[in-house]
Structure formats: structure tokens, C-alpha cells
XYZ file of C-alpha atoms in Angstrom:
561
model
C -41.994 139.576 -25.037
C -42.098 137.106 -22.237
C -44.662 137.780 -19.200
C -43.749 137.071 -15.942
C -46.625 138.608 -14.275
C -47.465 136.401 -11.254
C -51.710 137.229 -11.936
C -51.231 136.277 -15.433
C -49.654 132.633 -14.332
C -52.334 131.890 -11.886
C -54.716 133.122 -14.661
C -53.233 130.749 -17.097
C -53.389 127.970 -14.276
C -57.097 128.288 -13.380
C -58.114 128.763 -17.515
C -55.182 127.251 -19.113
C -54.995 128.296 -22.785
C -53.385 125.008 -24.786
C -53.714 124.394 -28.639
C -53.196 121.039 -30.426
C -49.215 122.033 -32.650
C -47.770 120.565 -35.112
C -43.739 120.411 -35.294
C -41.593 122.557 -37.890
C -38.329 122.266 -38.480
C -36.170 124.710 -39.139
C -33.193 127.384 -38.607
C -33.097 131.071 -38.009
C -29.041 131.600 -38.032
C -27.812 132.172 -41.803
C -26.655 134.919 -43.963
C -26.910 136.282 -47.639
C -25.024 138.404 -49.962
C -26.398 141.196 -48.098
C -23.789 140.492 -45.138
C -21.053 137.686 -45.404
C -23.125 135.108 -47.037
C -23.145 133.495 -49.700
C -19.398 133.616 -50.617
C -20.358 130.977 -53.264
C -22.181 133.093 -55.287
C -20.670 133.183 -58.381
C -20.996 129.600 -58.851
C -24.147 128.638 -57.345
C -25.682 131.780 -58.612
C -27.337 132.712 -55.292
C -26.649 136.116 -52.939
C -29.968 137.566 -52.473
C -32.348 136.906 -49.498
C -34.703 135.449 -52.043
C -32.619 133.372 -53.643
C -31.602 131.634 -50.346
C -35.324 130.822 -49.913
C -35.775 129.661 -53.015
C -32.960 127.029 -52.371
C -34.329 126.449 -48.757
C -38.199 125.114 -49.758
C -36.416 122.322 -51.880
C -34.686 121.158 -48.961
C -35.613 118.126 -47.350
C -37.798 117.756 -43.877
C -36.843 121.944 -43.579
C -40.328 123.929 -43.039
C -38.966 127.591 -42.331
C -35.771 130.028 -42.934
C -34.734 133.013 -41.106
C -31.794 134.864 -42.576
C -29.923 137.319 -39.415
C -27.570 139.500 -41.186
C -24.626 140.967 -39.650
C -25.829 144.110 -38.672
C -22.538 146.379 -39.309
C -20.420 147.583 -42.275
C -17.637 145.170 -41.119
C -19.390 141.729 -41.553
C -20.817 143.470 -45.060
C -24.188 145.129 -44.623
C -23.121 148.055 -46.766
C -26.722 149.771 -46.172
C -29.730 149.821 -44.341
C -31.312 149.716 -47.905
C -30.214 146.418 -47.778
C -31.589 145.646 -44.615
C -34.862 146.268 -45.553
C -35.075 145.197 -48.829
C -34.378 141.458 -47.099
C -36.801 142.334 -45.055
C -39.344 143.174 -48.259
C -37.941 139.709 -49.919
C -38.654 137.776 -47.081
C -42.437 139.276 -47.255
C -42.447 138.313 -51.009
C -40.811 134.807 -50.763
C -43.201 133.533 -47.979
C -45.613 130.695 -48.475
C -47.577 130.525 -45.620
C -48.683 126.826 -45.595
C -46.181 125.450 -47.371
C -42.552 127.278 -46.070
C -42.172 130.372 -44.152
C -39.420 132.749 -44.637
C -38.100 135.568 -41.964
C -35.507 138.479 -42.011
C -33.900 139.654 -39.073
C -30.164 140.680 -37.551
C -27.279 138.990 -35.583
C -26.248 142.035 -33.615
C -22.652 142.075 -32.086
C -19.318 141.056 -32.484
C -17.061 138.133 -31.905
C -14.239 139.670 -30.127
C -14.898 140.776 -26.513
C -18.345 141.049 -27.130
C -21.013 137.972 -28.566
C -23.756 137.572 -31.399
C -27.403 138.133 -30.787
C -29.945 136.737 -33.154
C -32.977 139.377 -33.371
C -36.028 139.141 -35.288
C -39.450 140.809 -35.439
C -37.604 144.459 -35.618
C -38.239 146.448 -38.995
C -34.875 148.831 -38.177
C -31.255 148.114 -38.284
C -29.683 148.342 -35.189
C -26.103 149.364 -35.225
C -23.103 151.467 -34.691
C -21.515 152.606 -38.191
C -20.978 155.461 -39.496
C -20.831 154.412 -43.418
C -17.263 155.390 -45.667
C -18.482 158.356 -46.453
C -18.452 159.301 -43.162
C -21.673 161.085 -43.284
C -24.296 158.609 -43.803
C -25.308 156.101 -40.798
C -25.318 152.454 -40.983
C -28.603 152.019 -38.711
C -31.910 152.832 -38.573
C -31.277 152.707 -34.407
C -28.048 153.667 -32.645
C -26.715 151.140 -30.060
C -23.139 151.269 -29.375
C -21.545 147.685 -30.639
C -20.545 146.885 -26.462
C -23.425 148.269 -25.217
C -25.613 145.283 -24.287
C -27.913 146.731 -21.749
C -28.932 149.322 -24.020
C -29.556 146.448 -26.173
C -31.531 144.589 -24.436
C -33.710 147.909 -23.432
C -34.070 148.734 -26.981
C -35.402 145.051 -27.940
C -37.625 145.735 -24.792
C -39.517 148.585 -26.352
C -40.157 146.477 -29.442
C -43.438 144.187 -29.020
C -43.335 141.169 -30.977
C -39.747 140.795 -31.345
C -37.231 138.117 -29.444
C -33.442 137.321 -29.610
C -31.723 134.144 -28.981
C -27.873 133.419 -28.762
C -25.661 132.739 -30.940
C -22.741 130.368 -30.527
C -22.818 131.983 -26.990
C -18.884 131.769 -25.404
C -18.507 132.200 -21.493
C -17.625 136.328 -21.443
C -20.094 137.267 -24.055
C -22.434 139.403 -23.716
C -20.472 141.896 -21.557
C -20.468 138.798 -18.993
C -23.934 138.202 -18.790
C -23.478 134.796 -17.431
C -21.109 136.103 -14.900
C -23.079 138.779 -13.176
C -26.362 138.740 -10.875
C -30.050 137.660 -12.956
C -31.271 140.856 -14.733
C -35.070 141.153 -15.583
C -33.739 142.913 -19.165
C -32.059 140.542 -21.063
C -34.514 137.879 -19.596
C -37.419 139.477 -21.092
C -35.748 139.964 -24.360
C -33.901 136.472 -24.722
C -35.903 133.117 -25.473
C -33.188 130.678 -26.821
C -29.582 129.653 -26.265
C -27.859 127.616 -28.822
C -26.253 124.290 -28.137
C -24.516 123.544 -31.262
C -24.042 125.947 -34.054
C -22.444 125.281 -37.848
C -20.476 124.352 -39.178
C -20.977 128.102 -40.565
C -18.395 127.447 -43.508
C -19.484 124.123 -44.687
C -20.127 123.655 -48.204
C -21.745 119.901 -47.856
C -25.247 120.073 -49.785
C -25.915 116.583 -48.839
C -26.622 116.543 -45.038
C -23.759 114.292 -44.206
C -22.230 116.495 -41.827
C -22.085 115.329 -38.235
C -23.400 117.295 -35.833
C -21.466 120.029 -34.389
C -19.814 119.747 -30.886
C -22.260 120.288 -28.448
C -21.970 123.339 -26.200
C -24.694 122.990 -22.886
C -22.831 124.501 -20.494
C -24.316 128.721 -21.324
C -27.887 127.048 -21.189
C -27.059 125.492 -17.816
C -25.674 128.435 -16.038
C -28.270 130.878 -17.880
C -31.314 128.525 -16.068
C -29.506 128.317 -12.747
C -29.074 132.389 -12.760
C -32.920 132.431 -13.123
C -33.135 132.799 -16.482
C -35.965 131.646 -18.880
C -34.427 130.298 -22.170
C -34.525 127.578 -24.184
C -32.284 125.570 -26.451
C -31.793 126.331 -30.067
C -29.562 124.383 -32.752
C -27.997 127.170 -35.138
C -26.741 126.485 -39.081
C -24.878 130.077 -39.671
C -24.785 129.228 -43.088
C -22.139 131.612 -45.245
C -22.416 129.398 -47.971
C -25.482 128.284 -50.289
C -26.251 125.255 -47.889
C -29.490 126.233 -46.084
C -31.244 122.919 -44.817
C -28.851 121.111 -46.534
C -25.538 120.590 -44.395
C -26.202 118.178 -41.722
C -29.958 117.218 -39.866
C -29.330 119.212 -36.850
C -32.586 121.235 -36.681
C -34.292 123.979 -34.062
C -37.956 122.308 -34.118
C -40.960 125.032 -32.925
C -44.850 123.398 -32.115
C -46.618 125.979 -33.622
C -50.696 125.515 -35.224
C -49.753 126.007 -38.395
C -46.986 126.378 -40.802
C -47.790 130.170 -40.897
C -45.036 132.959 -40.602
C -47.311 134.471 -37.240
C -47.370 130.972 -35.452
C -43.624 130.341 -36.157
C -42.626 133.687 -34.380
C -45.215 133.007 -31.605
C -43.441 129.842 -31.039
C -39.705 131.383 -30.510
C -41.658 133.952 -28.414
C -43.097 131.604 -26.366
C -39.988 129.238 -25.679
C -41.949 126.495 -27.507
C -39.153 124.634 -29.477
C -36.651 122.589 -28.657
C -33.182 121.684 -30.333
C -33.048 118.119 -32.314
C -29.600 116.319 -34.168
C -32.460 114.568 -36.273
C -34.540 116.007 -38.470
C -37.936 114.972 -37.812
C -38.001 113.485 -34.465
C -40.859 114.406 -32.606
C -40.633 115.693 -28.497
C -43.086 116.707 -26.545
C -42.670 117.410 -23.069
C -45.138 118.836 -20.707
C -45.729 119.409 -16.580
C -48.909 119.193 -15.419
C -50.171 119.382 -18.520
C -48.128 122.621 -19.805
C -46.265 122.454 -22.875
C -42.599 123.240 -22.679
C -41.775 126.587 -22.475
C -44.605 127.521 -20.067
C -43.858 129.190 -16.673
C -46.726 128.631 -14.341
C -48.300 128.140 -11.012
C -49.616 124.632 -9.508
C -51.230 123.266 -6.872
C -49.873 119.889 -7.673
C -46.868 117.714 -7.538
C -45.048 117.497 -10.921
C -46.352 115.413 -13.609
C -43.681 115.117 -16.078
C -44.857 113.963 -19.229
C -42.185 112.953 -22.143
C -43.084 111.132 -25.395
C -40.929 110.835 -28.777
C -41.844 109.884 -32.135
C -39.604 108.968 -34.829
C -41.126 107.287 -38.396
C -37.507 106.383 -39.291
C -36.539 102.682 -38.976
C -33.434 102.631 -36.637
C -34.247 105.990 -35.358
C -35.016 104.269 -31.079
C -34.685 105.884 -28.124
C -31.620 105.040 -26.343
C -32.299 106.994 -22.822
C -34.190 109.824 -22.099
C -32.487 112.259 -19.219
C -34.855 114.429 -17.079
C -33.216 117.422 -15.173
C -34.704 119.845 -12.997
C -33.129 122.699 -11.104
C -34.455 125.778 -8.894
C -34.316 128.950 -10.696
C -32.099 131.389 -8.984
C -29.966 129.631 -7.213
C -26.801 129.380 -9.149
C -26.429 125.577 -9.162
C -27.127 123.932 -12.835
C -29.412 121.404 -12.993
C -29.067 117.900 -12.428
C -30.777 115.028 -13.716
C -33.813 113.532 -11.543
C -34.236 110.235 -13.200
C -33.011 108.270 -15.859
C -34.900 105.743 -18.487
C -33.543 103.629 -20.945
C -35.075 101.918 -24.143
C -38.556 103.103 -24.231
C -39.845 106.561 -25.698
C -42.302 107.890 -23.401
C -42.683 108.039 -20.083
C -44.237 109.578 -17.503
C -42.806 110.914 -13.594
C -43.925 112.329 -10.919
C -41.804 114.531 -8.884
C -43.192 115.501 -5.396
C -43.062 119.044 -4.345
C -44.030 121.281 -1.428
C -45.797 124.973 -1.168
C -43.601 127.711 -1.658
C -40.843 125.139 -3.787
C -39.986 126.118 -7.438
C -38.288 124.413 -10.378
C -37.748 124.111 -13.578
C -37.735 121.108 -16.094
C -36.474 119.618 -19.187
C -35.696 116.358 -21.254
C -32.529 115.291 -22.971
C -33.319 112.479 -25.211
C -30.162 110.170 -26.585
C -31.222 107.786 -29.951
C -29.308 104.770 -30.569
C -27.787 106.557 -33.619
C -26.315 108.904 -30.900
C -28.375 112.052 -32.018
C -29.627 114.065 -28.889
C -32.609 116.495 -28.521
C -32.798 118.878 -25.582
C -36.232 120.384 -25.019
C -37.232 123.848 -23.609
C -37.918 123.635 -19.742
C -40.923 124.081 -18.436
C -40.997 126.214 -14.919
C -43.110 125.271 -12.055
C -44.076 127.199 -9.181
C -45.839 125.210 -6.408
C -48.604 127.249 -4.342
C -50.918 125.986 -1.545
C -51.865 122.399 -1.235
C -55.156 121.524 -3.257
C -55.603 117.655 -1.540
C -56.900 114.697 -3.261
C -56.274 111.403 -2.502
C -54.863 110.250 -5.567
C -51.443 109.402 -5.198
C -50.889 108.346 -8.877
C -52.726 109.349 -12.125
C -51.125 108.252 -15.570
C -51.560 107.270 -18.962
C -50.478 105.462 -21.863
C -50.986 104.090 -25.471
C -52.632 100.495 -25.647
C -53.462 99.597 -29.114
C -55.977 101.420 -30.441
C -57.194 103.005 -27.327
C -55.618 105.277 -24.209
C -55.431 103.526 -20.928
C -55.612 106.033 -18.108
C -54.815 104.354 -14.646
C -55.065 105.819 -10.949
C -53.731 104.527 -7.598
C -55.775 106.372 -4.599
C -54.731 106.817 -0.913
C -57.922 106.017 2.054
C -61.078 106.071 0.340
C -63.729 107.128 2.413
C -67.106 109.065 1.376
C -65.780 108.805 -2.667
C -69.000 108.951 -4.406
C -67.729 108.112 -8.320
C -64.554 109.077 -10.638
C -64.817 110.803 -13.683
C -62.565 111.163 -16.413
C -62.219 114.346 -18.427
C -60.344 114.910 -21.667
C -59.141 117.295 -24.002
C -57.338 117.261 -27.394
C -56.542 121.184 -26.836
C -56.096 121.641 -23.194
C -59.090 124.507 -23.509
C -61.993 122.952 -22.563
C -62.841 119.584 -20.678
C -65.733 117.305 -21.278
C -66.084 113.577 -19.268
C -65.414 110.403 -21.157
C -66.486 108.253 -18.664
C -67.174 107.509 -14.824
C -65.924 105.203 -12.664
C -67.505 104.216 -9.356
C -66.036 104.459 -6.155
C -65.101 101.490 -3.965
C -64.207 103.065 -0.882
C -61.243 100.817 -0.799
C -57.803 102.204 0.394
C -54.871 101.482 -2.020
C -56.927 100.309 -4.800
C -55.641 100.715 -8.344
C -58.608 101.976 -10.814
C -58.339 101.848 -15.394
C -60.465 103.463 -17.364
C -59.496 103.253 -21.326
C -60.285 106.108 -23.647
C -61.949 104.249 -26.853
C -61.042 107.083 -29.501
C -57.797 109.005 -29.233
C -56.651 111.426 -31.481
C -53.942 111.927 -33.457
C -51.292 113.890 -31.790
C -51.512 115.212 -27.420
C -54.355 114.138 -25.349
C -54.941 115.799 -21.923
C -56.240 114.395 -18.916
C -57.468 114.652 -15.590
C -59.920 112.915 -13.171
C -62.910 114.940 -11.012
C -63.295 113.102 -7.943
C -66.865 113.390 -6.297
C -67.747 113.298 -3.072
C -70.748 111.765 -1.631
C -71.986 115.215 -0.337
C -70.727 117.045 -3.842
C -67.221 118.026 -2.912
C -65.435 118.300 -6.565
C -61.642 117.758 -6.237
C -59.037 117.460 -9.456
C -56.177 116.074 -10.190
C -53.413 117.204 -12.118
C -53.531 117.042 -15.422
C -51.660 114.680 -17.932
C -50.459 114.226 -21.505
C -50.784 111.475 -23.551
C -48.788 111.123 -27.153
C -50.936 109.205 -29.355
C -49.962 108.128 -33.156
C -53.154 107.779 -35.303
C -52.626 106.272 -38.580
C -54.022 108.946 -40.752
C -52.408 107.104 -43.863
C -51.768 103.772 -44.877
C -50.143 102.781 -48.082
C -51.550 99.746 -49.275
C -49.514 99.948 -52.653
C -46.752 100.946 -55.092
C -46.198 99.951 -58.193
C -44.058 99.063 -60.179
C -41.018 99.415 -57.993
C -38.937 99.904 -59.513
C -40.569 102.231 -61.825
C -39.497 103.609 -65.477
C -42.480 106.004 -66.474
C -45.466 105.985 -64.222
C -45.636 105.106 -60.379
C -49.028 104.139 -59.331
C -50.176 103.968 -55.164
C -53.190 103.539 -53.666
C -53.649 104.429 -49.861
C -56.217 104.227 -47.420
C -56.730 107.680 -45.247
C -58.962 108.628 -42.460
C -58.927 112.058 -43.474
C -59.739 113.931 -46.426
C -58.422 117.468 -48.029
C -56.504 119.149 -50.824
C -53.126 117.347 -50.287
C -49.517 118.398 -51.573
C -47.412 115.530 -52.526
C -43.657 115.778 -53.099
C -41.232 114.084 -54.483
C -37.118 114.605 -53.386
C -33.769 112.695 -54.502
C -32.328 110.003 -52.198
C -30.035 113.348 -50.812
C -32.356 115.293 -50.195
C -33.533 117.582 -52.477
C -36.826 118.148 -53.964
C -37.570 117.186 -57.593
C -40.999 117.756 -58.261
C -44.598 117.888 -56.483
C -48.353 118.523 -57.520
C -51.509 118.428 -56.011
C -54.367 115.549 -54.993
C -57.877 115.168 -53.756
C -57.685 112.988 -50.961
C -60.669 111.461 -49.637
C -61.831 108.942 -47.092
C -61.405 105.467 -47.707
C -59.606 104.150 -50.646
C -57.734 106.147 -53.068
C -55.612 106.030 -56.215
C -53.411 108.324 -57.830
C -50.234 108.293 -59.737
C -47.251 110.822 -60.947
C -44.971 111.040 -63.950
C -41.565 110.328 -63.251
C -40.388 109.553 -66.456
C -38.297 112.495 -66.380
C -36.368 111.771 -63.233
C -32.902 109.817 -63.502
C -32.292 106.700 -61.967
C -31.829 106.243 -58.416
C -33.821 106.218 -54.793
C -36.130 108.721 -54.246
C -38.706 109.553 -51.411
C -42.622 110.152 -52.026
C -43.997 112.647 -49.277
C -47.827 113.928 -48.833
C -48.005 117.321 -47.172
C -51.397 118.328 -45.479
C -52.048 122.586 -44.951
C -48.047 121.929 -44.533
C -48.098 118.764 -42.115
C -46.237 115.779 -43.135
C -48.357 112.904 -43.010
C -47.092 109.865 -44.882
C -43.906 108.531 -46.161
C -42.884 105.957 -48.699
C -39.754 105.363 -50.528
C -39.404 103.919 -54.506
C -36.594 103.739 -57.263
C -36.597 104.799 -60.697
C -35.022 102.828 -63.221
């Protein structure tokens, strides 16, 4: 459940509680034999639960699964037996660390009423009474229009969330047409902005993305409430991970089943056409998806990643709106060609908005991150006006611009790699010069979000902050310094020099795709050498992937004669 408590937002502001995450990508909107899945069955030999995620861990750059049943006798759950025996398959089929697999519902119906996607409830929610007219088709009654007594029910469930499916402007007995309501707000973290194409039978991601559908997001933010964009498959046919590269990316710690469903829980995901770009967004210092006080203006951070060649950053959009008020958002500044970037947007006491990115590549591909909402309390002054940062090489250059200068004692700069704890890098004296512009570079960034502030010091001990920022920073972890031959016929040999070490997975998928074969390796620091057997494999352009306690870390690409 989300919490809104105003005591626990100042308590995350004055002891925020970040982690370094890692991004998954995934989808929780498909179906199996056990509803109206899988209407391929007979030839692709798939209709349980199980088999789906079976299919789904050999898809490519595709980390978790969640299959959300129709809940009712209609859309073909014949039995709650069924119902929980997905749920017992999706226990059995997960791989925490390498693929996670959930079970859960998509409650509702199309006409005159709207599909909710529910997981972390162990009971069938429904309405039927099954053929026999005696036995029940639920585990928990909820009339199939009643959505406040939805929501209430998903309310007295800890743990659990629901996000919107394919959301159309009446659903959801009008939700987007009446006044905010705290229920469905604490129940619902995600809204999707595409969805499908549900009936495709593609198996070789070629499908474009689906139409684009922003405009339930929009009004659901501008009512007040907190939600954040998903991208849905609906898969009814054996396709999962495999129609197009649309993907719903969460930053979780690890790719385990409890950090996934944290992740939806906490708004931390955004939706993504491609299907390993990297976003991360964060105000003041708070990743997206956090709702929190500040005593600062806002310092939006925004940084993407991409390994694949061609994969640039055409513009990146920032919007902001005030919660509440009815009016969608509107964009606050726009950037073109570069993939990070960093704005401050000045606020006063008592002002509150919200915030999030839409980032266009140059293949046209668009990913729309989860806001992050700002409430602005008292006035904390400093006499920075600017504080930023940015990659330079092999080293983080953090830069300041400061107001009148008078009875500054010394600067100090204070980092984190997990936004817990603070310790100084390194302090910079004061010149008691108004307007001056002070640098102080960070010699030994880490791979992935850095955070920052400055402690200014007075002369007689006053200690004042300033916000905090992010700063995305790609360590080479990996090098390949060889492969050979290429092409290959029987043995492919590669040496690469890593900066880690660990029990590594590596994988090996077709040119479409779809993965072949994959074993394990040592690495260790410094040079190594290892080779795989790919005698077996036919001809044709394959990709070699190394996996890390279920991180990608390196890439390469070979073919096989």
C-alpha cells in the first residue's frame, strides 16, 4: 500500500532511505490456458502458467513475468482451483536471481466497466456463480460493477497493488470523471500507456509499438492521484517477451520476486518502447515514484543510458503539474540531443508539484517515467544558487555558483552511492567572493547513481545544506578485448578484462531473440579467458551476454558459420 502520512514524508526527508537498483524489464499483463490465453496451444504446446514461464526466461532482455487471469467464468477461469494452482506454479517456476515469475488477476470487464491488474492477493476475487449453479467462482465476493468495494477490498490486503489496464475514459465506474478519492489512490500504482497488441502472434519482436494512450495518466495526476506509467503485453497467445520491445522497467536491488513487487508498490518503474534503455529520474535526490517534503527548490535530475549503437536521445520532455487541481501537466523545459541533464525549478513554501520525464530516441521509441511529488515546506537558506553535476571522463565534476559570500568558512562535499549515509570527499575553501563559481571533481565514481550535496560552514560553525543531487555514472565493469574466430564453426574463444569478480552466467540467444544455450564462469579481476561450444548451433548472428546475480553486464555479438 502507498503511505501518504505527512510524519512519514518529513521522516523520509530528514533520514532519507535510498538503495543503489538495478533495472528489470518486464510485463505483468498476460494470460494462460487457465483464462483466455494461450489459444495457440495445440500447436505450440503451451497452456499452463508454467509453461508460459518456461517460454518467458528464453526471451531476450525480459527479466520477470506476471500472468493476471481473467478473474470470471466468462473470460475462462472455470475454477478457483485454477486460480491457485497458477498461483502454486508461479511459486515453483521462480528463479530468484535469474527470472522471477508472479500470478495474479485482471478483475473487471470491458463493457461499461474496465480491467484492473491485481497482484499480491492469494484469493480470487469475483462475481460467478459456476454452471452448476451451486458452486462459487471466488474465493471473495465483489460484484463485477462494484469498484469501490473493490478498491476497499484491495485496501485490506497488505502487500498487494493494482494498476490499469488499457484504461478507456468511463472505466472504472468514471473514476476519472468524479472528485480524487483516497481509495482507489491507495490501491492503484500504475496506469498503462500502451497495451498489446493482445492477439499478436509475432515471436520475433518486430511489432511496432502500440498507439500510445497518455491522456488517463494525465487526468489521473491532475485529479491528485499518485500513479505511474506502465507498458502492458496482454498476451493471449504464446508470445510472452517476444512480440515487440515495449517493456514496463522496475529499479529494484535485485532480480528477486520480493524486490520486483516492492518496486510496483512503490511507483518505482517507468514505461520504455526499448528494451533496455536505462532512466533514471530523481528530485532532490528522490528516485521516481517518491512523494516527499523539501525545503529546497527542485533539482531535477534525468540521465539515460542506452548500450545500443543508434539507440540517442532525441529530446527529453520534463512536465510538472500541481496535484489536485484538475489541469494536466505541462512541460517545463525542453532539451534536445544530449541524455542527461539536470534543472532546477524554483519553488515557494506552501507550493506543491509533481514531476516526470518523457524521453524521445532518434529511433522514435519514447519512455515516460513515474513522477516524483514534491511538497515545498519552510525556507532552509543557503546561498547557493546553483549546485550540479556531471560525468567528465573518468571522474564526477560537481560545480556550485554561490550568491554574497560573507563569513563562509570552507565547502565540503558529501557523497553517497545509496542515498543512506553521507561521508565528505573533499573541502573546498571559502573565498568570500560574491558570484563566484566553485568545482570540485569526485576521483572514483561508481558504477550506477551517485548522490550529492555540499555542507557549507560558517566561520562561527553554522552548518547549512544544499539539496541533494544525482549523478548517472557508467563504469566499465567489462571490456572485451577479444573474440575469436569470428566467424566461428566449433569453438568461440574471448578474453575480457573486468573490474569485478563473481560466479557469472553467460548466455547465448539467436539474432531474434531467443535463448540457445548458457553455462556458468569464474570471473576474476584482471584478465580472463574462457570459451563455449557452439558447434551445435546453426549458422547465423547470435548475441553473447554475461549475467551477474541477474544484472546484465556486457554485450558482444559473433556469427556461426
Amino acid at each position: 500500500m502507498k503511505n501518504l502520512l505527512g510524519s512519514f514524508l518529513l521522516l523520509l526527508l530528514l533520514n532519507p532511505c535510498f538503495a543503489q537498483y538495478n533495472f528489470y524489464f518486464g510485463n505483468i499483463h498476460a494470460h494462460s490456458g487457465y483464462s483466455d490465453g494461450n489459444k495457440d496451444s495445440t500447436t505450440s504446446g503451451s497452456s499452463r502458467p508454467a509453461d508460459n514461464y518456461s517460454y518467458a526466461k528464453n526471451s531476450y532482455h525480459f527479466d520477470f513475468l506476471g500472468i493476471s487471469e481473467h478473474n470470471h467464468y466468462q473470460a475462462g477461469m472455470k475454477s478457483v482451483n485454477d486460480y491457485h494452482a497458477g498461483l502454486y506454479q508461479a511459486d515453483t517456476s521462480n528463479e530468484d536471481g535469474s527470472f522471477v515469475c508472479l500470478y495474479g488477476m485482471e478483475w473487471g470487464v470491458i463493457s461499461n466497466g474496465g480491467h484492473v491488474i491485481i497482484y499480491g492477493v492469494d484469493s480470487l476475487i469475483g462475481w460467478d456463480t459456476l454452471p452448476d449453479n451451486i458452486t462459487p467462482g471466488y474465493d471473495i465476493y465483489c460484484y463485477k460493477y462494484d469498484y469501490a468495494g473493490l478498491w476497499r477490498i484491495l485496501n485490506t490486503k497488505p502487500g498487494c497493488f493494482a494498476t490499469l489496464a488499457h484504461p478507456d475514459t468511463y472505466d472504472y465506474d468514471s473514476l476519472n470523471q468524479r472528485n480524487y478519492n483516497n481509495d482507489p489512490d491507495l490501491a492503484i500504482t500504475g496506469v498503462a500507456v500502451r497495451s498489446g497488441a493482445a492477439f499478436s502472434v509475432s515471436t520475433d519482436y518486430t511489432d511496432s509499438p502500440p498507439t500510445a494512450s497518455e491522456s488517463f495518466f494525465k487526468k489521473m495526476l491532475a485529479k491528485g492521484y499518485r500513479v505511474a506509467p506502465t507498458i502492458d503485453h496482454d498476451n493471449h497467445y504464446t508470445t510472452f517477451g517476444r512480440t515487440n520491445m515495449t517493456r514496463t522497467v522496475v529499479l529494484a536491488q535485485a532480480l528477486v520476486r520480493d524486490s520486483i513487487l516492492d518496486a510496483y508498490r512503490e511507483m518505482r518503474f517507468y514505461a520504455s518502447d526499448d528494451w533496455n534503455a536505462q532512466l533514471n529520474f530523481t528530485v532532490n535526490g528522490n528516485y521516481m515514484g517518491s512523494d516527499v517534503l523539501s525545503f529546497n527548490n527542485s533539482s531535477i535530475d534525468i540521465s539515460i543510458n542506452d548500450a545500443d549503437a543508434g539507440d540517442d536521445v532525441s529530446k527529453i520532455d520534463l512536465y510538472y503539474g500541481v496535484p489536485g487541481s484538475g489541469t494536466n501537466a505541462t512541460r517545463l523545459v525542453t532539451v534536445n540531443g544530449i541524455s542527461s541533464m539536470n534543472y532546477v525549478h524554483p519553488t515557494s513554501a506552501g507550493e506543491s508539484f509533481y514531476y516526470y520525464a518523457k524521453v524521445t530516441q532518434t529511433d522514435g521509441d519514447i519512455l515516460w517515467s513515474a513522477p516524483v511529488w514534491i511538497s515545498r515546506t519552510g525556507i532552509l537558506p543557503v546561498n547557493i544558487i546553483t549546485f550540479s553535476g556531471r560525468a567528465s571522463g573518468e571522474k564526477i565534476r560537481t560545480e556550485w555558483l554561490v550568491a554574497e559570500e560573507t563569513g563562509i568558512s570552507f565547502y565540503t562535499v558529501e557523497k553517497s552511492i545509496d542515498g543512506q549515509g553521507y561521508s565528505g570527499i573533499g573541502t573546498i575553501p571559502a573565498s568570500n567572493v560574491s558570484g563566484i563559481t566553485y568545482h570540485f571533481d569526485d576521483p572514483d565514481p561508481q558504477d550506477g547513481l551517485q548522490f550529492y550535496r555540499l555542507k557549507q560552514v560558517g566561520r562561527d560553525g553554522a552548518v547549512k545544506y544544499s539539496q541533494i543531487i544525482t549523478v548517472h555514472y557508467k563504469k566499465k565493469l567489462i571490456t572485451f578485448t577479444s573474440l575469436y574466430p569470428d566467424p566461428v564453426k566449433t569453438i568461440l574463444y574471448y578474453k575480457l578484462n573486468s573490474t569485478i569478480r563473481g560466479n557469472i552466467t553467460v548466455r547465448i540467444y539467436a539474432g531474434e531473440g531467443r535463448l540457445l544455450q548458457q553455462d556458468q564462469q569464474t570471473l576474476q579481476q584482471g584478465e580472463n579467458n574462457f570459451s563455449t561450444n557452439v558447434n551445435n548451433l546453426p549458422a547465423g548472428y547470435y548475441y553473447l551476454l554475461l549475467y551477474l546475480s541477474g544484472r546484465r553486464i556486457a554485450e558482444t555479438a559473433f556469427i556461426k558459420q
